[in-house]
Structures are given as structure tokens and as C-alpha cells.
Amino acid sequence: MSVYETERLTVRLWTHDQSDLDRMADLYSRPEVTRWLPPFPAFEAAPAVDGWRDFHERDRRFGSWAVEVRDTGVAAGTVLFRPIPGGEGEIEVGWHFHPDSWGNGYATEAARGAVERGFAAGLEEVYALTMPGNEASIAVCRRLGMTPLGRTRRFFDLESEMFHLPRTAAGLP
């Protein structure tokens, strides 16, 4: 089920299809990926699919979705768009991509689509959080036109770099 599409990508719900479960398990078990994420218990793909699907069903503006490259059919990673856990209603865009998909602009393209979708649904601003030193994600924030707000420990009890993008700065009405 497609949530939205971009020029090269189909953003859709993760499924219980074995190829999705295997890809998720591989993605979220890689130290080069998980080093940039808040600590979480051992990742289990099937319960994650169920939880992310339920979350999306409660409010279809939000979710953690598979980013599929249309030319190959490969799920390159995840784009998330949700209220920041533990926040005061701030909406976060984020991305987690498999290393074999890094360097293709997929994170920027998928995140831009999520942000545009959120603004079209009436949101006035979007935030992003990155771990300090995650230069690749900081570069995505810059390409999205986000303004750095500095470091914070407000979320996940971790130091994060916080970025902000108001609807007016995104060039949308």
C-alpha cells in the first residue's frame, strides 16, 4: 500500500512479506546504522511491522514507512514522520537507510516527500533530530532547508542535534 511517491521512490507500509522482514532485520542489526539511533531492545521485524502499521492506522499523517526504489523494488530503508516521543507535539521527520543505499539521495528525497505531505495536511512546522557527529544526516537536514537549533537532551535522554523547518521556509502556501 503506497503512502506517497516521489520521483524515484514509493513510500509504503512495511509488510510481513519475508523480503521486507529480512531487509528490516538486516537494516536494524547493522552497527553502522544503529550507532546513530537511540538504544532500543533487540529489534524484531514482525512486531515492528505490526506496531508501525497500527501507529499509521491511528493517524494516517504519521508512520514509519518502507522506502522502496521503484527501479529495483528494493526497500532502501525507512522514513519516519511522527510526533517526537516524549515531546510536546513536535513532529519529527527521520530516516534510517541500509548502507547499500547510502549516497543516492534517497533519504533527502523520501524525507522531502514526508515533509511536503505533512505540510499539505496542515502542519505548520517539522523538526529533525540527529546524533552529534552524524554528518550524513546533518547534510540531509541542510538539503531540506532546515535550520539548526543546536544540541538538546529533551528527547530519548540523549544529546541530539535539533533542526527546524517552518512551512513558510519550505516555500509552500
XYZ file of N, CA and C in Angstrom:
519
model
N 0.844 -1.183 0.000
C 0.000 0.000 0.000
C 0.885 1.241 0.000
N 0.787 2.036 -1.050
C 1.591 3.243 -1.171
C 1.045 4.347 -0.267
N 1.947 4.988 0.468
C 1.589 6.144 1.290
C 1.795 7.414 0.469
N 2.923 7.488 -0.241
C 3.192 8.569 -1.193
C 4.315 8.136 -2.107
N 4.473 8.872 -3.191
C 5.534 8.578 -4.147
C 6.330 9.837 -4.419
N 7.586 9.631 -4.788
C 8.459 10.713 -5.229
C 8.935 10.339 -6.631
N 9.857 11.098 -7.140
C 10.341 10.834 -8.493
C 10.855 9.403 -8.663
N 11.636 8.917 -7.674
C 12.262 7.592 -7.812
C 11.775 6.563 -6.806
N 10.978 7.000 -5.846
C 10.670 6.151 -4.696
C 9.173 5.945 -4.496
N 8.838 4.786 -3.980
C 7.495 4.527 -3.464
C 7.643 4.358 -1.963
N 6.950 5.185 -1.212
C 6.968 5.088 0.238
C 5.683 4.366 0.633
N 5.857 3.256 1.338
C 4.734 2.358 1.613
C 4.873 1.771 3.011
N 3.816 1.090 3.436
C 3.885 0.383 4.704
C 4.850 -0.801 4.581
N 5.592 -1.057 5.643
C 6.343 -2.302 5.717
C 5.329 -3.433 5.823
N 5.671 -4.613 5.336
C 4.749 -5.748 5.327
C 5.376 -6.955 6.008
N 4.570 -8.012 6.136
C 5.065 -9.281 6.663
C 5.635 -10.166 5.566
N 5.751 -9.632 4.361
C 6.415 -10.367 3.289
C 7.842 -10.683 3.760
N 8.289 -11.894 3.495
C 9.595 -12.311 4.004
C 10.728 -11.395 3.543
N 10.634 -10.869 2.328
C 11.701 -9.979 1.857
C 11.740 -8.689 2.685
N 10.577 -8.177 3.093
C 10.550 -6.997 3.964
C 11.110 -7.324 5.344
N 10.673 -8.440 5.910
C 11.147 -8.812 7.246
C 12.656 -9.020 7.254
N 13.168 -9.684 6.217
C 14.620 -9.911 6.128
C 15.367 -8.592 5.973
N 14.840 -7.703 5.156
C 15.510 -6.421 4.928
C 15.518 -5.582 6.205
N 14.379 -5.552 6.906
C 14.314 -4.810 8.170
C 15.302 -5.376 9.182
N 15.325 -6.707 9.313
C 16.223 -7.337 10.273
C 17.673 -7.005 9.942
N 18.005 -7.028 8.665
C 19.363 -6.698 8.252
C 19.680 -5.224 8.547
N 18.785 -4.335 8.166
C 18.985 -2.898 8.371
C 19.202 -2.572 9.848
N 18.286 -3.048 10.700
C 18.308 -2.660 12.110
C 19.228 -3.524 12.972
N 20.030 -4.377 12.342
C 21.050 -5.120 13.080
C 22.449 -4.615 12.753
N 22.560 -3.654 11.854
C 23.873 -3.170 11.408
C 24.408 -2.089 12.347
N 25.585 -2.312 12.920
C 26.155 -1.312 13.822
C 26.336 0.056 13.164
N 26.645 0.082 11.854
C 26.849 1.364 11.184
C 25.541 2.145 11.060
N 24.401 1.489 11.249
C 23.097 2.153 11.274
C 22.691 2.440 12.716
N 22.723 1.407 13.559
C 22.197 1.546 14.914
C 23.030 2.470 15.795
N 24.269 2.727 15.421
C 25.080 3.649 16.234
C 24.491 5.050 16.249
N 23.648 5.365 15.261
C 23.051 6.697 15.164
C 21.623 6.745 15.700
N 21.143 5.638 16.267
C 19.768 5.571 16.765
C 19.753 5.513 18.283
N 18.650 5.973 18.888
C 18.530 5.774 20.336
C 18.564 4.288 20.650
N 19.102 3.918 21.798
C 19.140 2.495 22.151
C 17.720 1.927 22.210
N 17.556 0.738 21.698
C 16.268 0.057 21.796
C 16.540 -1.422 22.006
N 15.529 -2.139 22.545
C 15.746 -3.576 22.761
C 16.032 -4.282 21.443
N 16.403 -5.513 21.506
C 16.696 -6.283 20.290
C 15.558 -6.113 19.292
N 15.902 -5.768 18.076
C 14.908 -5.493 17.042
C 14.291 -6.786 16.542
N 12.973 -6.786 16.463
C 12.231 -7.900 15.886
C 11.345 -7.336 14.798
N 11.559 -7.782 13.575
C 10.888 -7.187 12.419
C 9.373 -7.341 12.449
N 8.861 -8.531 12.708
C 7.407 -8.750 12.642
C 6.648 -7.869 13.636
N 7.053 -7.798 14.904
C 6.355 -6.890 15.812
C 6.507 -5.419 15.398
N 7.652 -5.059 14.810
C 7.828 -3.685 14.333
C 6.823 -3.382 13.227
N 6.643 -4.306 12.287
C 5.661 -4.113 11.216
C 4.287 -3.872 11.828
N 3.897 -4.694 12.797
C 2.578 -4.553 13.423
C 2.448 -3.212 14.133
N 3.454 -2.855 14.905
C 3.404 -1.592 15.642
C 3.367 -0.388 14.718
N 4.193 -0.398 13.682
C 4.232 0.731 12.753
C 2.939 0.828 11.960
N 2.359 -0.317 11.603
C 1.080 -0.322 10.875
C -0.027 0.240 11.778
N -0.080 -0.220 13.036
C -1.093 0.278 13.974
C -0.952 1.779 14.180
N 0.285 2.239 14.318
C 0.536 3.669 14.511
C -0.002 4.464 13.322
N 0.271 4.001 12.107
C -0.201 4.669 10.889
C -1.728 4.643 10.813
N -2.333 3.542 11.206
C -3.789 3.424 11.138
C -4.475 4.391 12.106
N -3.854 4.695 13.246
C -4.440 5.632 14.208
C -4.464 7.062 13.673
N -3.460 7.428 12.905
C -3.398 8.773 12.310
C -2.561 8.652 11.045
N -3.224 8.640 9.911
C -2.563 8.354 8.635
C -1.561 9.426 8.198
N -1.477 10.522 8.925
C -0.433 11.504 8.624
C 0.936 10.980 9.017
N 0.964 10.040 9.956
C 2.207 9.629 10.585
C 2.517 8.158 10.330
N 3.804 7.844 10.448
C 4.207 6.456 10.336
C 5.703 6.301 10.223
N 6.107 5.041 10.194
C 7.473 4.625 9.870
C 7.312 3.706 8.674
N 7.697 4.190 7.507
C 7.353 3.551 6.252
C 8.582 3.047 5.506
N 8.374 2.008 4.718
C 9.415 1.480 3.842
C 9.616 2.441 2.681
N 10.864 2.653 2.311
C 11.217 3.461 1.144
C 11.730 2.497 0.084
N 10.908 2.286 -0.933
C 11.232 1.335 -1.982
C 11.697 2.066 -3.240
N 12.806 1.629 -3.781
C 13.325 2.193 -5.027
C 12.523 1.563 -6.163
N 11.808 2.389 -6.919
C 10.922 1.851 -7.954
C 11.662 1.053 -9.015
N 12.854 1.491 -9.411
C 13.583 0.797 -10.476
C 14.021 -0.614 -10.092
N 14.250 -0.840 -8.801
C 14.777 -2.137 -8.370
C 13.805 -2.938 -7.508
N 12.837 -2.263 -6.897
C 11.934 -2.923 -5.961
C 12.548 -3.175 -4.603
N 13.763 -2.690 -4.378
C 14.456 -2.898 -3.109
C 13.993 -1.863 -2.089
N 13.719 -2.328 -0.874
C 13.429 -1.417 0.234
C 14.770 -0.868 0.718
N 15.020 0.403 0.397
C 16.300 1.032 0.716
C 16.417 1.382 2.186
N 15.261 1.590 2.847
C 15.291 1.966 4.246
C 13.928 2.389 4.731
N 13.948 3.187 5.797
C 12.734 3.656 6.469
C 12.750 5.168 6.511
N 11.590 5.776 6.266
C 11.394 7.188 6.561
C 10.306 7.249 7.623
N 10.520 8.070 8.627
C 9.510 8.200 9.674
C 9.020 9.635 9.742
N 7.784 9.764 10.114
C 7.140 11.070 10.259
C 6.144 10.911 11.391
N 6.454 11.545 12.534
C 5.667 11.268 13.737
C 5.882 12.353 14.792
N 4.975 12.402 15.766
C 5.263 13.232 16.947
C 6.494 12.664 17.646
N 7.376 13.541 18.094
C 8.582 13.074 18.777
C 8.178 12.463 20.118
N 8.555 11.197 20.363
C 8.226 10.581 21.649
C 8.780 11.417 22.809
N 7.923 11.705 23.773
C 8.327 12.499 24.922
C 8.323 13.996 24.666
N 7.881 14.402 23.488
C 7.851 15.824 23.153
C 6.545 16.484 23.553
N 6.384 17.679 23.055
C 5.182 18.469 23.344
C 4.403 18.708 22.057
N 4.363 17.695 21.203
C 3.633 17.799 19.949
C 4.499 18.103 18.741
N 5.811 18.247 18.928
C 6.695 18.488 17.795
C 6.658 17.282 16.860
N 6.594 17.545 15.555
C 6.560 16.489 14.558
C 7.960 16.318 13.979
N 8.406 15.086 13.943
C 9.757 14.750 13.506
C 9.729 14.026 12.169
N 10.663 14.382 11.308
C 10.961 13.580 10.128
C 12.312 12.928 10.384
N 12.425 11.666 10.009
C 13.680 10.953 10.214
C 13.838 9.870 9.167
N 14.997 9.264 9.146
C 15.310 8.269 8.116
C 16.362 7.311 8.636
N 16.229 6.065 8.204
C 17.203 5.010 8.505
C 17.363 4.229 7.211
N 18.547 4.239 6.641
C 18.758 3.576 5.357
C 19.844 2.517 5.455
N 19.663 1.489 4.663
C 20.641 0.406 4.582
C 21.916 0.964 3.940
N 23.083 0.567 4.437
C 24.329 1.087 3.854
C 24.457 0.878 2.348
N 23.843 -0.180 1.811
C 23.942 -0.378 0.359
C 23.116 0.635 -0.432
N 22.358 1.467 0.289
C 21.549 2.507 -0.362
C 22.042 3.914 -0.044
N 23.103 4.031 0.733
C 23.641 5.340 1.070
C 24.227 6.006 -0.177
N 24.193 7.333 -0.180
C 24.855 8.101 -1.226
C 24.053 8.278 -2.507
N 22.781 7.904 -2.500
C 21.941 8.026 -3.693
C 20.911 9.151 -3.595
N 20.873 9.850 -2.461
C 19.888 10.904 -2.284
C 18.516 10.411 -1.861
N 18.408 9.124 -1.532
C 17.101 8.576 -1.161
C 16.574 9.180 0.143
N 17.441 9.383 1.124
C 16.987 9.945 2.407
C 16.401 11.331 2.200
N 17.091 12.166 1.447
C 16.594 13.524 1.196
C 15.275 13.474 0.432
N 15.215 12.655 -0.586
C 14.005 12.572 -1.413
C 12.807 12.058 -0.613
N 13.021 10.999 0.167
C 11.928 10.443 0.969
C 11.501 11.416 2.061
N 12.475 12.045 2.731
C 12.152 12.999 3.794
C 11.420 14.216 3.233
N 11.865 14.715 2.089
C 11.187 15.854 1.473
C 9.727 15.499 1.169
N 9.503 14.299 0.653
C 8.133 13.865 0.383
C 7.291 13.801 1.643
N 7.874 13.301 2.740
C 7.141 13.225 4.013
C 6.805 14.622 4.525
N 7.772 15.530 4.434
C 7.555 16.905 4.892
C 6.467 17.574 4.051
N 6.556 17.446 2.742
C 5.539 18.058 1.869
C 4.169 17.478 2.154
N 4.096 16.182 2.378
C 2.834 15.533 2.720
C 2.288 16.088 4.035
N 3.163 16.267 5.023
C 2.750 16.824 6.314
C 2.254 18.251 6.197
N 2.965 19.071 5.425
C 2.519 20.449 5.236
C 1.193 20.493 4.488
N 1.005 19.613 3.509
C -0.259 19.552 2.778
C -1.410 19.161 3.700
N -1.104 18.425 4.777
C -2.116 18.021 5.756
C -2.359 19.101 6.802
N -1.664 20.248 6.684
C -1.916 21.366 7.575
C -0.889 21.616 8.659
N 0.168 20.833 8.721
C 1.192 21.088 9.737
C 1.921 22.394 9.426
N 2.333 23.074 10.464
C 2.999 24.368 10.300
C 4.510 24.292 10.409
N 5.027 23.190 10.989
C 6.468 23.061 11.165
C 6.838 21.601 11.366
N 8.090 21.309 11.078
C 8.626 19.952 11.217
C 10.025 20.068 11.816
N 10.396 19.068 12.589
C 11.709 19.010 13.222
C 12.446 17.749 12.785
N 13.742 17.741 12.985
C 14.556 16.540 12.814
C 15.552 16.489 13.958
N 15.873 15.289 14.378
C 16.885 15.051 15.403
C 17.948 14.151 14.817
N 19.208 14.516 15.019
C 20.308 13.661 14.596
C 21.272 13.516 15.762
N 21.999 12.443 15.760
C 23.029 12.268 16.772
C 24.206 13.179 16.409
N 24.835 13.803 17.400
C 26.024 14.605 17.104
C 27.050 13.757 16.354
N 27.616 14.340 15.320
C 28.612 13.642 14.525
C 28.049 12.897 13.333
N 26.746 12.771 13.233
C 26.146 12.078 12.089
C 26.066 13.064 10.915
N 27.211 13.259 10.298
C 27.327 14.273 9.241
C 26.421 13.993 8.050
N 26.185 12.726 7.737
C 25.311 12.404 6.610
C 23.881 12.875 6.885
N 23.368 12.641 8.084
C 22.010 13.086 8.411
C 21.938 14.597 8.573
N 22.986 15.195 9.098
C 23.018 16.654 9.204
C 22.972 17.263 7.805
N 23.660 16.647 6.851
C 23.627 17.122 5.462
C 22.224 16.995 4.866
N 21.505 15.921 5.197
C 20.124 15.787 4.723
C 19.288 16.936 5.279
N 19.439 17.232 6.557
C 18.690 18.350 7.156
C 18.977 19.653 6.411
N 20.220 19.887 6.096
C 20.581 21.107 5.349
C 19.954 21.114 3.962
N 19.989 19.979 3.272
C 19.387 19.907 1.933
C 17.884 20.134 1.985
N 17.263 19.775 3.098
C 15.827 20.015 3.269
C 15.520 21.477 3.583
N 16.571 22.263 3.845
C 16.376 23.676 4.185
C 16.104 23.911 5.655
N 16.422 22.935 6.494
C 16.164 23.043 7.927
C 17.214 23.928 8.594
N 16.784 24.602 9.645
C 17.649 25.474 10.434
C 18.130 24.719 11.668
N 19.438 24.726 11.938
C 19.911 24.075 13.159
C 19.499 24.872 14.396
N 19.001 24.163 15.406
C 18.608 24.791 16.675
C 19.608 24.502 17.778
N 20.638 23.713 17.470
C 21.641 23.374 18.478
C 21.359 22.030 19.116
N 22.118 21.763 20.160
C 22.014 20.470 20.837
C 20.952 20.521 21.935
N 20.334 19.366 22.143
C 19.312 19.237 23.177
C 19.380 17.845 23.779
N 18.888 17.740 25.005
C 18.734 16.440 25.673
C 17.260 16.204 26.014
N 16.357 16.932 25.352
C 14.923 16.835 25.662
C 14.314 15.494 25.295
N 14.895 14.774 24.350
C 14.255 13.579 23.820
C 15.166 12.367 23.977
N 14.583 11.254 24.330
C 15.287 9.970 24.427
C 16.407 9.988 25.465
N 16.495 11.058 26.259
C 17.565 11.213 27.246
C 18.941 11.065 26.600
N 19.042 11.568 25.375
C 20.293 11.548 24.631
C 20.567 12.939 24.079
N 21.829 13.265 23.947
C 22.166 14.513 23.283
C 21.914 14.369 21.786
N 21.175 15.313 21.235
C 20.838 15.303 19.811
C 21.024 16.692 19.238
N 21.306 16.730 17.942
C 21.258 17.970 17.185
C 19.816 18.122 16.703
N 19.217 19.284 16.938
C 17.822 19.506 16.553
C 17.762 20.505 15.409
N 16.893 20.207 14.439
C 16.692 21.064 13.266
C 15.213 21.385 13.131
N 14.936 22.510 12.482
C 13.565 23.008 12.375
C 13.292 23.496 10.964
N 12.081 23.225 10.485
C 11.649 23.726 9.185
C 10.202 24.198 9.291
N 10.005 25.529 9.296
C 8.622 26.013 9.280
C 8.051 25.930 7.862
N 6.767 25.782 7.784
C 6.085 25.687 6.485
C 6.459 26.854 5.587
N 6.549 28.064 6.144
C 6.850 29.255 5.337
C 8.230 29.176 4.705
N 9.185 28.536 5.393
C 10.542 28.412 4.843
C 10.620 27.339 3.757
N 9.619 26.468 3.723
C 9.614 25.405 2.727
C 9.060 25.884 1.395
N 8.643 27.156 1.329
C 8.136 27.717 0.091
C 6.750 27.222 -0.270
N 5.993 26.779 0.729
C 4.639 26.312 0.482
C 3.635 27.344 1.007
N 2.477 27.409 0.383
C 1.467 28.368 0.863
C 0.928 28.022 2.227
